[in-house]
Amino acid sequence: METALQTIKGIGPGRERQFHRLGVRTIPGLLTYFPRAYENRSHIVPLRELKAGETAAVIGTIATVQEKRPRRGLSILEIVLADSTGRCKIVFFNQSYKKNMYKKGLRLYAYGKVDMGYGALQMNTPHVEMLYGDQQPDTGIVPVYPLVEGVSQYIVRQALTNWFAAHRELPDILPPEVSEAHSFMTRYAAFKEMHFPSTPEAYKAARRQLAYEELFVMQAGLLLLRSRQQAVQGVAMKTNGPLITSFLASLPFTLTGDQQRAFHEIATDMEDNLPMQRLLQGDVGSGKTVVGALALLKAVENGYQGALMAPTEILAQQHYESITAMCGTLDVTLALLTGSTKAKEKQAIYEDLAAGTIDIVIGTHALIQEGVHFNKLALTIIDEQHRFGVEQRARLQQKGMNPHVLVMTATPIPRTMTLSIYGDLEVSAIKEMPPGRKPVQTFAVNSSYKERMRNFFAKEMEAGHQVYVVCPLVEESEKLDLQAAEALYMELAAYYHGRFAVGMVHGRMSAAEKEEVMEAFHRRDIQLLVSTTVIEVGVNVPNATIMCVEGAERFGLSQLHQLRGRVGRGDAQAYCILVSDSRNEESKKRLHLMETIQDGFVLAEQDLLLRGAGQLFGLIQHGLPDLKVADIVRDIDMLAEARRDAKAFIAKQGFAYCAEKMKPELEQRFGDDFIRILYS
Ligand code: ADP
Ligand code: MG
């Protein structure tokens, strides 16, 4: 298929540049540049029949044009339209430059919402087109595209109209039996109906079809990846032996039922020679680390190496410390490898990993660097999956002997969504918390509580506890946010001066600087920590009892829940204070949910309902295709169907055939990295 934009009639280098500004670079890009809305112009409403609250298309002759300037900086252009049945006012704000375009007697097409203004019907800033002579407007259902300045609806419509006029078909990507079973129209027809619907019903059918197609391609991609990873012989481990037994015996606690079940599932996978591909899901504090440690020891017990990769140095360090402590006197050699490991030490670790004298290595991205070679890597664990892409997971995997893979995540993903997001993984979930945890008391307040909060912080700190204060950083104005956070830090430092030590950690600091502050907090040299970064508070400081979040409305429920999970890790009662001055009803509702709900899964479901999938989806995993038509939440049933169909297709035709057939589509949707992994 021809993909260059300039092959379309009417598109030269200048037009092409305009399309680039819309992010459209190829013909497939143009075809998937879907309208943001449609105007149904099939029915032109006589002016007398207009009703307030309705959106309507009208045609009339301009009766009067009047400009008013009620105050400086505001101009109102009022146009009265008339047809044989009545009149209607059209109003534009601050568009006086258009005044001379609208001449008495000219015919005008207008589309917009009808409102009641000063007792008469009017349309505020409708979409208008001038009709010269006896010209008629584009009729039917007309697409409205998302635009940037300098690019008009006309240009996009015209390019698509010309492309559809010059072509009769699009290559199919769904297997014919699937298209048949769903009674799908041709792919060409579906795209055409998305852009230029012939009827609302045809549009609906086209949308469903293209949504299904997206989901099918996504699921096929994930399933192919999975079958590629499983097409190889992994290492089959023996049943649990003495190392595991003594580890369990030396733990200061017994595993919860969910932890036992999760480890049983993992152990069973590892005893098979198909490489494990499993997700371990559990709320913050649910005790995933010990389950991960058990899996690592199982590899060691069988004479292999295990690796655990964490997204930040601090988390890697903490895992290293807690797993080292758990292993106690067991005969296991552990190493920590991060970006700040000294060159000489790094070299020694590289050598020991290659020689096999290190059993377990814990680290950051440093683990997937060029120089790292393992002797017998048979298990890789990846913590906090959503910060790593599909590709990084694969890179660590490639360092081993088709190792078993365990992904650990604290992001509670509703069960209905795990398939779509981790389509290539089996899932184990830890839902039950270790015994004795007290729920974190949560309060949503506004900033009028400032004084009371500060007294409360002081009371807790006097009792020997510690406090986190988180200020959100929003990317567009990172600099201003940082200034605000620094101001808050200064204010608190001055307020508690001489009584408590206040520290700060923010995203602009180097890893080493952050680490230093976190260490000080860990050692209790700092009692109150102001932070702008969410990741670095992923540390475990059981002595902290207050999590205060400023500008709480800027976080999603899942994020707030993760932050809240940083406290309440010790025996003392912990508190989460959500500060927000937002008057937005939805924000208030969300913060109220935090006060009443402790279960991360329930909160995630609520987040989905309130904010849609995008938020959660974006948070979870990189490397998945953008969905342009389908909506993971709304189309969840279709997703299950697409997955079933994709599975059947791959089972019937085999990996090689399907991978070849789907390649162009997978490349377009998943990107190069994915393709490199799948076809490597
Ligand atoms: P997360 O799932 O967030 O990674 P951790 O593994 O850090 O949770 O566990 C949180 C805390 O709970 C740790 O201090 C750990 O020692 C403790 N813990 C884990 N499992 C149990 C258990 N079964 N009983 C009591 N404490 C436990
Ligand atoms: Mg953890």
XYZ file of C-alpha atoms and ligand atoms in Angstrom:
708
model
C 0.000 0.000 0.000
C 1.237 3.476 -0.926
C 1.911 5.379 2.297
C 3.356 8.788 1.307
C 0.957 11.676 1.935
C 2.003 13.493 -1.224
C 0.507 10.737 -3.355
C -2.891 12.150 -2.403
C -4.345 14.622 -4.868
C -4.009 18.188 -3.597
C -1.195 17.482 -1.123
C 2.140 19.081 -1.970
C 5.085 19.837 0.295
C 3.268 22.768 1.960
C 0.132 20.795 2.789
C 2.258 17.890 3.930
C 3.939 20.145 6.489
C 0.523 21.145 7.771
C -0.328 17.488 8.266
C 2.934 16.960 10.121
C 1.733 19.552 12.577
C -1.247 17.309 13.273
C 1.108 14.391 13.824
C -0.016 12.822 10.557
C 2.943 11.593 8.494
C 1.646 8.718 6.433
C -1.546 7.547 4.787
C -2.244 4.998 7.543
C -1.689 7.893 9.944
C -4.234 9.972 8.041
C -6.759 7.149 7.877
C -6.515 6.683 11.633
C -6.773 10.426 12.289
C -10.359 9.983 13.350
C -12.879 12.796 13.820
C -13.387 14.070 17.338
C -17.048 14.694 16.586
C -19.604 14.725 13.819
C -22.172 17.263 12.757
C -25.400 15.739 11.678
C -26.442 18.080 8.926
C -28.922 15.756 7.313
C -31.762 17.734 8.829
C -31.806 21.519 8.409
C -34.086 22.904 11.104
C -36.476 25.750 10.215
C -35.642 28.662 12.531
C -39.070 28.681 14.110
C -38.637 25.084 15.267
C -35.402 25.659 17.197
C -35.525 24.619 20.826
C -33.237 25.689 23.635
C -30.782 22.981 24.636
C -30.732 21.260 21.241
C -27.873 21.153 18.798
C -29.077 22.040 15.330
C -28.070 22.865 11.785
C -29.770 25.915 10.249
C -29.614 27.951 7.055
C -30.696 31.582 6.942
C -30.101 34.940 5.377
C -28.251 37.592 7.355
C -30.767 40.243 8.407
C -28.591 42.410 10.647
C -24.985 42.534 11.847
C -24.170 44.458 14.965
C -21.031 44.807 17.058
C -21.227 45.693 20.750
C -18.359 46.592 23.073
C -19.801 46.371 26.580
C -16.356 46.828 28.145
C -12.707 46.993 27.275
C -11.368 43.822 25.773
C -14.780 42.379 25.013
C -16.502 42.633 21.676
C -19.726 40.867 20.847
C -20.718 40.288 17.249
C -24.446 39.684 16.899
C -25.883 38.416 13.655
C -29.581 37.907 13.135
C -30.420 35.123 10.711
C -33.816 34.863 9.072
C -35.589 32.226 7.023
C -39.188 32.018 5.848
C -40.302 30.727 9.247
C -38.530 32.930 11.775
C -35.354 34.408 13.172
C -32.435 33.431 15.357
C -29.496 35.323 16.771
C -25.924 34.124 16.325
C -23.291 35.473 18.698
C -19.497 35.550 18.450
C -17.135 36.874 21.092
C -13.975 38.830 20.286
C -14.079 38.113 16.587
C -14.612 41.640 15.317
C -12.135 40.936 12.512
C -14.863 38.771 11.033
C -17.358 41.624 11.039
C -16.883 42.528 7.407
C -17.303 38.949 6.205
C -20.903 38.890 7.322
C -22.915 41.082 5.002
C -26.620 41.656 5.101
C -28.343 39.438 2.542
C -25.666 36.707 2.520
C -26.732 33.137 3.193
C -25.161 31.377 6.103
C -25.066 27.811 7.338
C -24.673 27.452 11.117
C -24.313 24.446 13.398
C -24.327 24.689 17.139
C -26.137 24.502 20.412
C -29.221 26.638 20.881
C -29.432 28.598 24.116
C -31.903 30.989 25.621
C -30.333 34.446 25.934
C -32.265 37.483 27.180
C -35.570 35.833 26.370
C -34.731 34.936 22.782
C -33.109 31.916 21.203
C -29.490 32.256 20.157
C -26.486 30.215 19.120
C -23.170 31.084 20.767
C -20.093 30.677 18.578
C -21.577 28.076 16.238
C -19.651 26.472 13.424
C -20.568 28.529 10.334
C -20.020 28.304 6.616
C -20.855 31.058 4.144
C -23.067 29.977 1.237
C -22.487 31.954 -1.944
C -25.122 32.106 -4.675
C -27.310 29.070 -4.322
C -24.485 26.931 -2.919
C -25.520 24.174 -0.528
C -23.444 23.116 2.516
C -21.826 19.684 2.772
C -24.683 17.547 3.896
C -25.146 14.339 5.759
C -23.009 13.518 8.734
C -19.894 15.668 8.503
C -16.677 14.884 10.409
C -15.067 17.437 12.705
C -11.358 16.806 13.278
C -9.131 17.839 16.138
C -7.014 20.639 14.702
C -4.135 22.952 15.448
C -4.014 26.558 14.391
C -3.441 27.105 10.704
C -4.994 23.812 9.623
C -8.642 23.859 8.651
C -11.378 21.235 8.707
C -11.551 21.636 4.986
C -7.956 20.540 4.441
C -8.379 17.322 6.401
C -11.781 16.518 4.919
C -10.509 17.202 1.441
C -7.444 14.970 1.804
C -9.566 12.090 3.053
C -12.253 12.646 0.437
C -9.597 12.544 -2.262
C -7.968 9.435 -0.860
C -11.271 7.562 -0.688
C -12.171 8.752 -4.215
C -8.918 7.367 -5.604
C -9.053 3.995 -3.852
C -11.442 1.097 -3.660
C -9.896 -1.120 -1.027
C -7.619 -1.533 1.958
C -5.660 -4.696 2.708
C -7.435 -6.876 5.276
C -5.715 -7.620 8.512
C -8.242 -9.830 10.252
C -8.377 -13.510 9.318
C -11.285 -14.013 6.883
C -13.064 -16.463 9.203
C -13.099 -13.826 11.945
C -14.470 -11.103 9.654
C -17.085 -13.540 8.458
C -18.140 -14.655 11.908
C -18.681 -11.013 12.896
C -20.345 -10.068 9.575
C -17.854 -7.248 9.180
C -17.927 -4.877 6.233
C -14.782 -4.447 4.151
C -11.970 -2.602 5.841
C -12.222 0.137 3.250
C -15.908 0.601 4.028
C -15.251 0.677 7.785
C -12.662 3.452 7.474
C -14.865 5.385 5.111
C -17.823 5.137 7.501
C -15.626 6.367 10.376
C -14.769 9.505 8.436
C -17.897 10.053 6.388
C -20.748 8.124 7.988
C -23.618 7.346 5.651
C -25.997 6.687 8.556
C -25.594 6.668 12.341
C -26.064 2.865 12.297
C -23.329 2.339 9.707
C -21.036 4.540 11.769
C -21.703 2.480 14.876
C -20.959 -0.742 13.051
C -17.733 0.730 11.660
C -16.619 1.924 15.069
C -17.234 -1.472 16.593
C -15.372 -3.161 13.786
C -12.294 -0.938 14.028
C -12.296 -1.138 17.818
C -12.413 -4.902 17.557
C -9.611 -4.831 15.017
C -7.398 -2.774 17.330
C -8.043 -5.106 20.217
C -7.442 -8.148 18.055
C -4.075 -6.817 16.896
C -3.082 -5.879 20.436
C -4.036 -9.273 21.836
C -2.447 -11.114 18.929
C 0.763 -9.161 19.561
C 0.778 -10.058 23.253
C -0.092 -13.683 22.605
C 2.586 -14.002 19.944
C 5.106 -12.518 22.343
C 4.032 -15.018 24.939
C 4.227 -17.992 22.635
C 7.614 -16.854 21.393
C 8.867 -16.722 24.961
C 7.420 -20.130 25.638
C 8.563 -21.732 22.403
C 11.869 -22.345 24.076
C 12.967 -24.848 26.673
C 13.356 -23.268 30.072
C 14.875 -24.746 33.166
C 12.703 -27.153 35.120
C 13.428 -26.896 38.831
C 13.014 -29.652 41.408
C 10.387 -29.516 44.139
C 11.133 -27.271 47.106
C 14.153 -28.395 49.080
C 16.057 -27.659 52.301
C 17.099 -24.088 51.476
C 13.463 -23.033 51.167
C 12.568 -24.948 54.298
C 15.245 -23.305 56.427
C 14.425 -19.891 54.985
C 10.761 -20.282 55.958
C 11.731 -21.555 59.386
C 13.979 -18.566 60.039
C 11.409 -15.916 59.038
C 10.099 -13.919 62.008
C 6.532 -14.463 60.731
C 4.494 -17.075 58.921
C 3.297 -16.476 55.386
C -0.285 -15.388 54.903
C -2.565 -17.729 52.982
C -2.312 -15.560 49.875
C 1.481 -15.474 50.066
C 1.559 -19.268 50.354
C -0.796 -19.657 47.406
C 1.204 -17.210 45.285
C 4.474 -18.982 46.003
C 2.877 -22.327 45.272
C 1.780 -21.060 41.840
C 5.231 -19.664 41.169
C 6.979 -22.853 42.308
C 4.714 -24.953 40.112
C 5.559 -22.778 37.104
C 9.261 -23.000 37.856
C 9.117 -26.785 38.054
C 7.912 -26.887 34.471
C 10.301 -26.551 31.552
C 8.135 -23.899 29.898
C 9.539 -20.576 31.115
C 7.259 -18.938 33.669
C 5.579 -15.670 32.624
C 3.761 -14.582 35.749
C 2.548 -11.369 37.308
C 2.484 -11.100 41.089
C 0.005 -8.465 42.034
C -0.414 -7.182 45.559
C -1.203 -3.957 47.299
C 1.568 -1.910 48.850
C 2.635 -3.646 52.039
C 1.019 -6.946 51.185
C 4.384 -8.697 51.368
C 5.486 -9.385 47.811
C 9.187 -9.167 48.624
C 9.277 -12.338 50.687
C 7.489 -14.235 47.910
C 10.043 -12.907 45.424
C 12.832 -13.973 47.779
C 11.395 -17.491 47.924
C 11.404 -17.721 44.140
C 15.027 -16.508 44.023
C 16.032 -19.116 46.593
C 14.313 -21.813 44.607
C 16.566 -20.956 41.673
C 19.631 -20.920 43.922
C 18.679 -24.220 45.521
C 18.671 -25.759 42.056
C 22.120 -24.417 41.288
C 21.081 -21.400 39.247
C 21.255 -17.634 39.565
C 18.402 -15.189 40.074
C 18.136 -11.469 39.347
C 15.757 -8.843 40.676
C 15.415 -5.540 38.843
C 13.846 -2.505 40.535
C 13.018 0.847 38.957
C 15.089 3.063 41.273
C 18.315 2.839 43.228
C 16.533 3.347 46.492
C 14.140 0.506 45.854
C 16.963 -1.748 44.686
C 18.919 -0.920 47.803
C 15.948 -1.619 50.005
C 15.227 -4.945 48.354
C 18.870 -5.838 48.730
C 18.838 -5.004 52.413
C 15.590 -6.732 53.251
C 16.358 -9.887 51.273
C 19.861 -10.043 52.727
C 18.342 -9.747 56.190
C 15.741 -12.427 55.458
C 18.444 -14.794 54.233
C 20.262 -14.359 57.538
C 22.815 -17.101 57.949
C 21.796 -19.104 54.882
C 24.604 -19.974 52.496
C 23.624 -17.560 49.713
C 25.756 -14.899 48.027
C 23.969 -11.658 47.159
C 25.145 -8.561 45.298
C 23.760 -5.095 44.645
C 24.385 -3.544 41.227
C 23.176 -0.040 40.421
C 24.273 2.973 38.436
C 26.222 4.316 41.378
C 28.137 1.119 42.101
C 31.832 2.069 41.900
C 33.634 1.033 38.720
C 35.996 -1.316 40.496
C 33.247 -3.031 42.457
C 31.130 -3.215 39.323
C 33.912 -5.025 37.528
C 34.197 -7.506 40.374
C 30.432 -8.125 40.302
C 30.525 -8.627 36.527
C 33.232 -11.233 36.965
C 31.477 -13.028 39.789
C 28.190 -13.064 37.898
C 29.908 -14.551 34.865
C 31.718 -17.072 37.049
C 28.536 -17.972 38.893
C 29.831 -17.174 42.374
C 27.058 -14.647 42.948
C 23.715 -16.412 43.476
C 21.359 -13.470 43.579
C 21.885 -10.039 42.111
C 19.581 -7.144 42.871
C 19.776 -3.900 40.948
C 18.424 -1.302 38.609
C 18.710 -0.817 34.852
C 22.391 -1.442 35.477
C 21.496 -5.146 35.253
C 20.653 -4.928 31.563
C 23.831 -3.136 30.511
C 26.134 -4.603 27.883
C 28.832 -5.824 30.255
C 26.546 -7.978 32.370
C 26.769 -11.704 31.685
C 25.391 -14.442 33.838
C 26.674 -17.922 34.354
C 23.318 -19.646 34.854
C 20.508 -17.122 35.105
C 17.252 -19.029 35.463
C 14.923 -16.502 37.130
C 14.393 -12.806 36.600
C 12.090 -10.786 38.804
C 10.989 -7.335 37.779
C 9.539 -5.113 40.463
C 7.050 -2.355 39.691
C 6.587 -3.464 36.144
C 4.869 -0.338 34.907
C 8.080 1.610 34.959
C 9.712 -0.845 32.619
C 8.620 -1.461 29.072
C 8.009 -4.772 27.420
C 11.411 -4.334 25.812
C 13.416 -3.974 29.017
C 11.748 -7.045 30.409
C 12.842 -8.922 27.305
C 16.391 -7.621 27.538
C 16.889 -8.973 31.014
C 15.362 -12.207 29.846
C 17.826 -12.494 27.004
C 20.706 -12.458 29.446
C 19.665 -15.796 30.839
C 18.959 -19.311 29.743
C 15.322 -18.627 28.836
C 14.770 -17.695 32.457
C 11.497 -17.858 34.308
C 10.037 -14.379 34.617
C 8.119 -12.965 37.556
C 6.773 -9.442 37.388
C 5.738 -7.793 40.661
C 3.408 -4.836 40.742
C 1.644 -2.865 43.445
C -0.653 -1.129 41.005
C -3.987 -2.695 41.738
C -5.441 -3.530 38.398
C -9.054 -4.574 38.310
C -9.337 -8.197 37.330
C -11.271 -7.241 34.230
C -8.297 -5.313 32.972
C -5.369 -7.558 33.730
C -5.897 -9.566 30.577
C -5.826 -6.568 28.360
C -2.751 -5.092 29.914
C -0.762 -8.130 30.822
C -2.149 -10.259 28.050
C 1.081 -12.224 27.992
C 1.225 -13.047 31.697
C -0.518 -15.359 34.156
C -1.610 -13.627 37.339
C -1.168 -14.388 41.047
C -2.694 -11.951 43.477
C -2.025 -11.255 47.154
C -5.161 -9.653 48.508
C -4.791 -10.315 52.195
C -2.572 -8.029 54.294
C -0.133 -9.405 56.893
C -1.886 -9.644 60.259
C -2.031 -6.734 62.670
C -2.173 -3.946 60.105
C -4.355 -1.071 61.187
C -6.135 0.757 58.370
C -4.604 4.163 57.687
C -7.025 6.843 58.873
C -7.655 9.135 55.959
C -8.929 12.713 55.973
C -9.636 15.047 53.090
C -9.260 18.675 54.161
C -8.729 22.114 52.626
C -5.876 24.450 53.424
C -7.808 26.213 56.178
C -6.662 23.253 58.286
C -3.034 24.313 57.949
C -2.472 25.275 61.571
C -4.220 22.214 62.936
C -2.213 19.972 60.620
C 1.072 21.479 61.730
C 0.199 20.919 65.356
C -0.757 17.379 64.549
C 2.539 16.764 62.711
C 4.386 18.154 65.728
C 2.493 15.859 68.083
C 3.395 12.779 66.044
C 7.015 13.866 65.688
C 7.237 14.466 69.420
C 6.100 10.882 69.877
C 9.113 9.870 67.767
C 7.311 9.344 64.460
C 8.013 10.777 61.021
C 6.036 12.652 58.398
C 5.930 12.751 54.601
C 4.559 15.796 52.797
C 4.130 15.261 49.050
C 3.611 18.097 46.563
C 2.708 17.094 43.042
C 4.860 18.025 40.075
C 2.884 18.543 36.934
C 5.040 18.408 33.878
C 3.885 21.465 31.971
C 5.004 23.830 34.671
C 7.615 21.784 36.445
C 9.638 24.852 37.291
C 6.776 26.663 38.992
C 5.781 23.517 40.831
C 9.283 23.079 42.081
C 9.311 26.654 43.321
C 6.047 26.057 45.150
C 7.417 22.886 46.700
C 10.607 24.641 47.742
C 8.595 27.461 49.269
C 6.605 24.949 51.283
C 9.803 23.281 52.384
C 11.276 26.615 53.548
C 8.070 27.474 55.344
C 7.977 24.159 57.201
C 11.692 24.279 57.961
C 11.260 27.748 59.473
C 8.115 26.722 61.340
C 9.730 23.689 63.004
C 13.152 25.322 63.353
C 14.944 24.168 66.472
C 12.368 21.449 67.143
C 12.396 19.053 64.193
C 14.593 18.544 61.137
C 12.876 19.081 57.789
C 14.322 17.689 54.555
C 13.446 17.771 50.901
C 13.788 15.450 47.954
C 12.762 16.377 44.414
C 12.915 15.072 40.886
C 15.671 17.434 39.755
C 18.159 15.983 42.237
C 20.708 13.441 41.137
C 20.218 9.863 42.238
C 23.035 10.251 44.744
C 21.546 13.409 46.247
C 18.150 11.783 46.580
C 19.687 8.757 48.147
C 21.475 10.871 50.712
C 18.259 12.552 51.806
C 16.381 9.253 51.909
C 19.142 7.729 53.984
C 18.883 10.598 56.442
C 15.130 10.075 56.665
C 15.705 6.375 57.196
C 18.176 7.109 60.006
C 15.609 9.546 61.507
C 18.016 12.465 61.110
C 15.146 14.013 59.184
C 11.712 13.923 60.796
C 9.645 15.600 58.130
C 10.331 14.981 54.468
C 8.934 17.208 51.726
C 8.934 15.372 48.419
C 7.910 16.140 44.861
C 8.526 12.695 43.508
C 6.263 9.756 43.880
C 8.815 7.103 43.044
C 11.324 7.879 45.718
C 8.765 7.620 48.422
C 8.526 3.966 47.415
C 10.802 3.245 50.333
C 9.994 1.423 53.479
C 10.232 3.552 56.616
C 7.935 1.843 59.130
C 8.432 4.679 61.596
C 6.613 7.179 59.351
C 3.002 7.628 60.443
C 1.747 10.601 58.434
C 1.393 10.928 54.694
C 0.203 14.401 53.807
C -0.534 15.063 50.121
C -0.821 18.674 48.956
C -2.863 19.391 45.829
C -4.320 15.930 46.241
C -6.840 16.469 43.450
C -3.987 16.246 40.974
C -3.375 12.587 41.715
C -5.372 9.603 40.584
C -6.949 7.381 43.210
C -4.483 4.603 42.505
C -1.572 6.981 42.985
C -3.017 8.337 46.212
C -3.507 4.818 47.416
C 0.119 4.008 46.643
C 1.256 7.062 48.558
C -0.949 6.139 51.483
C 0.650 2.700 51.492
C 3.969 4.287 52.465
C 2.679 4.736 55.984
C 1.021 2.242 58.287
C 3.863 -0.199 57.867
C 4.646 -0.305 61.562
C 2.590 -0.988 64.671
C 1.480 2.590 65.333
C -1.732 4.098 63.984
C -1.011 5.951 60.722
C -2.776 8.847 59.012
C -3.193 10.079 55.468
C -4.150 13.717 55.015
C -5.290 14.820 51.585
C -5.169 18.577 51.165
C -7.146 20.111 48.346
C -8.803 23.446 47.689
C -10.425 22.235 44.523
C -14.097 23.076 44.220
C -14.573 20.607 41.441
C -17.340 18.216 42.479
C -15.669 15.212 40.931
C -12.399 15.900 42.746
C -14.243 16.159 46.034
C -15.997 12.910 45.328
C -12.732 11.146 44.562
C -11.051 12.373 47.723
C -14.062 11.332 49.711
C -13.689 7.806 48.318
C -10.177 7.768 49.739
C -11.595 8.500 53.187
C -13.925 5.546 53.064
C -12.193 2.872 50.950
C -8.965 1.075 51.903
C -8.963 -1.609 49.223
C -6.672 -0.675 46.328
C -8.575 -2.820 43.861
C -11.870 -1.137 44.644
C -10.210 2.275 44.322
C -8.741 1.312 40.974
C -12.177 0.295 39.718
C -13.550 3.636 40.882
C -10.701 5.455 39.180
C -11.611 3.698 35.974
C -15.220 4.742 36.264
C -14.415 8.329 37.169
C -11.440 9.089 35.006
C -11.468 6.502 32.245
C -8.834 4.013 31.284
C -6.245 6.408 29.929
C -4.961 7.415 33.304
C -4.492 3.925 34.612
C -3.414 2.537 31.299
C -0.709 5.154 30.964
C 0.512 4.425 34.454
C 0.835 0.741 33.995
C 2.934 -0.258 31.099
C 4.863 1.333 28.321
C 5.187 -0.341 25.008
C 1.536 -1.129 24.461
C -0.156 0.338 21.432
C -2.290 3.450 21.709
C -5.910 2.656 21.199
C -7.551 5.139 18.868
C -11.006 3.664 18.649
C -11.393 1.057 21.360
C -11.875 1.941 25.006
C -10.581 -0.683 27.402
C -13.354 -0.042 29.877
C -16.320 0.417 27.603
C -15.269 -2.320 25.222
C -14.206 -4.867 27.799
C -16.496 -7.595 26.452
C -15.206 -7.065 22.969
C -11.701 -7.353 24.320
C -12.347 -10.797 25.736
C -13.832 -11.805 22.396
C -10.856 -10.423 20.464
C -8.511 -12.300 22.739
C -10.383 -15.579 22.223
C -10.356 -15.094 18.463
C -6.671 -14.173 18.378
C -5.840 -17.224 20.464
C -7.792 -19.504 18.142
C -6.156 -17.928 15.102
C -2.647 -18.471 16.450
C -3.459 -22.004 17.583
C -4.779 -22.886 14.134
C -2.202 -21.193 11.921
C 0.874 -21.430 14.119
C 3.308 -18.802 15.328
C 5.363 -18.365 12.153
C 2.402 -17.815 9.862
C 0.608 -15.418 12.203
C 3.721 -13.449 13.063
C 4.444 -12.985 9.368
C 0.890 -12.088 8.453
C 0.465 -9.578 11.267
C 3.918 -8.028 11.010
C 3.091 -4.729 9.274
C 0.181 -4.105 11.581
C 2.136 -5.028 14.720
C 4.958 -2.785 13.612
C 2.633 0.151 13.121
C 0.849 -0.312 16.431
C 3.492 -1.599 18.836
C 6.558 0.107 17.363
C 10.042 -1.061 16.404
C 11.203 -2.277 19.803
C 8.424 -4.770 20.023
C 9.099 -6.038 16.537
C 12.761 -6.486 17.318
C 11.891 -8.668 20.294
C 9.215 -10.669 18.536
C 11.286 -11.422 15.483
C 14.690 -11.739 17.142
P 5.233 -4.971 49.283
O 4.207 -5.942 48.809
O 4.725 -3.575 49.311
O 6.532 -5.085 48.558
P 6.782 -5.810 51.504
O 7.241 -7.059 50.882
O 7.737 -4.671 51.537
O 5.453 -5.334 50.805
O 6.237 -6.155 52.945
C 5.826 -5.148 53.831
C 6.192 -5.502 55.255
O 5.414 -6.591 55.704
C 7.634 -5.914 55.407
O 8.148 -5.264 56.537
C 7.562 -7.422 55.618
O 8.602 -7.899 56.411
C 6.226 -7.602 56.293
N 5.585 -8.896 56.047
C 5.528 -9.547 54.874
N 4.841 -10.691 54.987
C 4.433 -10.779 56.281
C 3.682 -11.747 57.024
N 3.185 -12.834 56.447
N 3.465 -11.482 58.314
C 3.936 -10.376 58.896
N 4.676 -9.437 58.270
C 4.919 -9.619 56.958
Mg 7.695 -3.795 47.332
